[in-house]
Amino acid sequence: MSYATRQREVILGILRQASQPLTAQEIRERANQNRTGIGLATVYRALKIFMAQGEIAQVEIPGTAPCYEPTDRGHHHHFICQHCRQVFDVQGCVRDLEKLAPQDFQVERHDITLYGFCANCVEGHEQPETK
Ligand SMILES: [Zn+2]
Ligand SMILES: [Zn+2]
């Protein structure tokens, strides 16, 4: 296995092990925790290859840096922390979503994104007082 191939395997492994989509920068940081010394250009090159192979997909969420996840995760949605800007996986889906469409319309796909504060950030965030 060549050096480049091994680096790409590391990158794919990081995406598979992560419980959430990762940006290129986050992938690089995780790779370098194992002292792999992978540069951002290498990450982007690997992402391009894995996307072409259908191994990973880019998660398109307005207002966040492009992030990536394996395509075999099944149907799920995302939660965005408005403080740390991390993107988290949300399991499950809303039932009867198709019924929101006008009568005789055919729904082909949907996107659901939840916005708020993750468990790490919710404590520092001042909740509006409810009395
Ligand atoms: Zn957060
Ligand atoms: Zn859904």
Coordinates of C-alpha atoms and ligand atoms in Angstrom, one line a residue:
M1 CA 0.0 0.0 0.0
S2 CA 1.5 3.3 -1.0
Y3 CA 2.0 6.2 1.4
A4 CA -0.8 8.2 -0.3
T5 CA -3.2 5.3 -0.1
R6 CA -2.5 4.8 3.5
Q7 CA -3.2 8.4 4.2
R8 CA -6.5 8.1 2.4
E9 CA -7.4 5.1 4.5
V10 CA -6.7 7.1 7.6
I11 CA -9.0 9.8 6.4
L12 CA -11.8 7.4 5.5
G13 CA -11.4 5.7 8.9
I14 CA -11.8 9.0 10.7
L15 CA -15.0 9.7 8.9
R16 CA -16.4 6.2 9.6
Q17 CA -15.5 6.4 13.3
A18 CA -17.0 9.9 13.8
S19 CA -20.5 10.0 15.1
Q20 CA -21.1 13.2 13.2
P21 CA -20.2 14.9 9.8
L22 CA -16.7 16.4 9.8
T23 CA -15.2 19.4 8.0
A24 CA -11.9 19.0 6.2
Q25 CA -10.3 21.0 9.0
E26 CA -11.7 18.6 11.7
I27 CA -10.5 15.6 9.7
R28 CA -7.1 17.1 9.6
E29 CA -7.0 17.8 13.3
R30 CA -8.2 14.2 14.1
A31 CA -5.6 12.7 11.8
N32 CA -2.8 14.7 13.4
Q33 CA -3.8 13.5 16.9
N34 CA -2.3 10.2 15.7
R35 CA 0.8 12.1 14.6
T36 CA 0.0 11.2 11.0
G37 CA 1.0 14.6 9.7
I38 CA -1.7 15.0 7.0
G39 CA -2.1 18.3 5.3
L40 CA -5.3 20.0 4.3
A41 CA -4.6 19.6 0.6
T42 CA -4.3 15.8 1.2
V43 CA -7.6 15.8 3.0
Y44 CA -9.4 17.6 0.2
R45 CA -7.8 15.3 -2.4
A46 CA -9.0 12.3 -0.5
L47 CA -12.5 13.7 0.0
K48 CA -12.8 14.3 -3.7
I49 CA -11.8 10.7 -4.5
F50 CA -14.1 9.2 -1.9
M51 CA -17.0 11.3 -3.1
A52 CA -16.3 10.2 -6.7
Q53 CA -16.4 6.6 -5.4
G54 CA -19.6 7.2 -3.6
E55 CA -18.1 6.3 -0.2
I56 CA -18.9 9.7 1.3
A57 CA -21.2 12.6 0.7
Q58 CA -21.0 16.3 1.4
V59 CA -23.6 17.5 3.9
E60 CA -25.0 20.7 2.6
I61 CA -26.1 23.0 5.4
P62 CA -26.5 26.7 4.9
G63 CA -24.3 28.7 7.2
T64 CA -21.8 26.0 8.0
A65 CA -18.5 24.9 6.4
P66 CA -18.9 22.0 4.1
C67 CA -18.8 18.7 6.0
Y68 CA -18.7 15.1 5.0
E69 CA -20.1 11.8 6.1
P70 CA -20.1 8.2 4.9
T71 CA -23.0 7.4 2.6
D72 CA -24.0 4.2 4.4
R73 CA -25.4 5.9 7.5
G74 CA -29.0 5.5 6.3
H75 CA -31.7 8.1 6.5
H76 CA -31.1 10.7 9.1
H77 CA -30.9 14.4 9.8
H78 CA -28.7 17.0 11.4
F79 CA -28.5 19.3 14.4
I80 CA -26.3 22.4 14.2
C81 CA -25.0 24.0 17.3
Q82 CA -25.3 27.8 16.9
H83 CA -22.4 28.4 19.3
C84 CA -19.6 25.9 18.3
R85 CA -21.0 25.4 14.8
Q86 CA -20.6 21.7 15.0
V87 CA -23.0 19.5 13.0
F88 CA -24.5 16.4 14.8
D89 CA -26.4 13.5 13.5
V90 CA -30.0 13.2 14.5
Q91 CA -31.6 9.8 14.4
G92 CA -35.1 9.1 13.2
C93 CA -37.4 11.3 11.1
V94 CA -40.7 13.0 11.3
R95 CA -43.7 10.9 10.4
D96 CA -46.3 11.9 7.9
L97 CA -44.0 14.6 6.5
E98 CA -45.4 14.0 3.0
K99 CA -48.8 15.1 4.2
L100 CA -47.5 18.7 4.4
A101 CA -47.3 18.9 0.6
P102 CA -50.3 20.2 -1.2
Q103 CA -52.8 17.7 -2.4
D104 CA -51.8 15.7 -5.5
F105 CA -48.2 16.9 -5.1
Q106 CA -45.5 14.2 -5.0
V107 CA -42.7 14.5 -2.5
E108 CA -39.4 13.1 -3.6
R109 CA -37.1 14.1 -0.8
H110 CA -36.8 16.3 2.3
D111 CA -34.3 18.1 4.4
I112 CA -34.7 18.7 8.1
T113 CA -32.1 20.7 10.1
L114 CA -32.4 21.4 13.8
Y115 CA -30.7 24.5 15.2
G116 CA -29.8 25.2 18.8
F117 CA -27.1 24.5 21.3
C118 CA -25.3 21.2 21.8
A119 CA -24.9 19.7 25.3
N120 CA -21.4 21.3 25.7
C121 CA -22.6 24.7 24.8
V122 CA -26.1 24.8 26.4
E123 CA -24.7 25.4 29.9
G124 CA -22.9 28.6 29.0
H125 CA -25.8 29.9 27.0
E126 CA -28.3 32.1 28.9
Q127 CA -31.8 30.7 28.8
P128 CA -34.6 33.2 28.6
E129 CA -36.2 33.2 32.0
T130 CA -39.5 31.4 32.1
K131 CA -41.7 32.3 35.1
Ligands
ZN1 ZN -21.8 23.3 20.6
ZN2 ZN -36.3 12.4 7.1

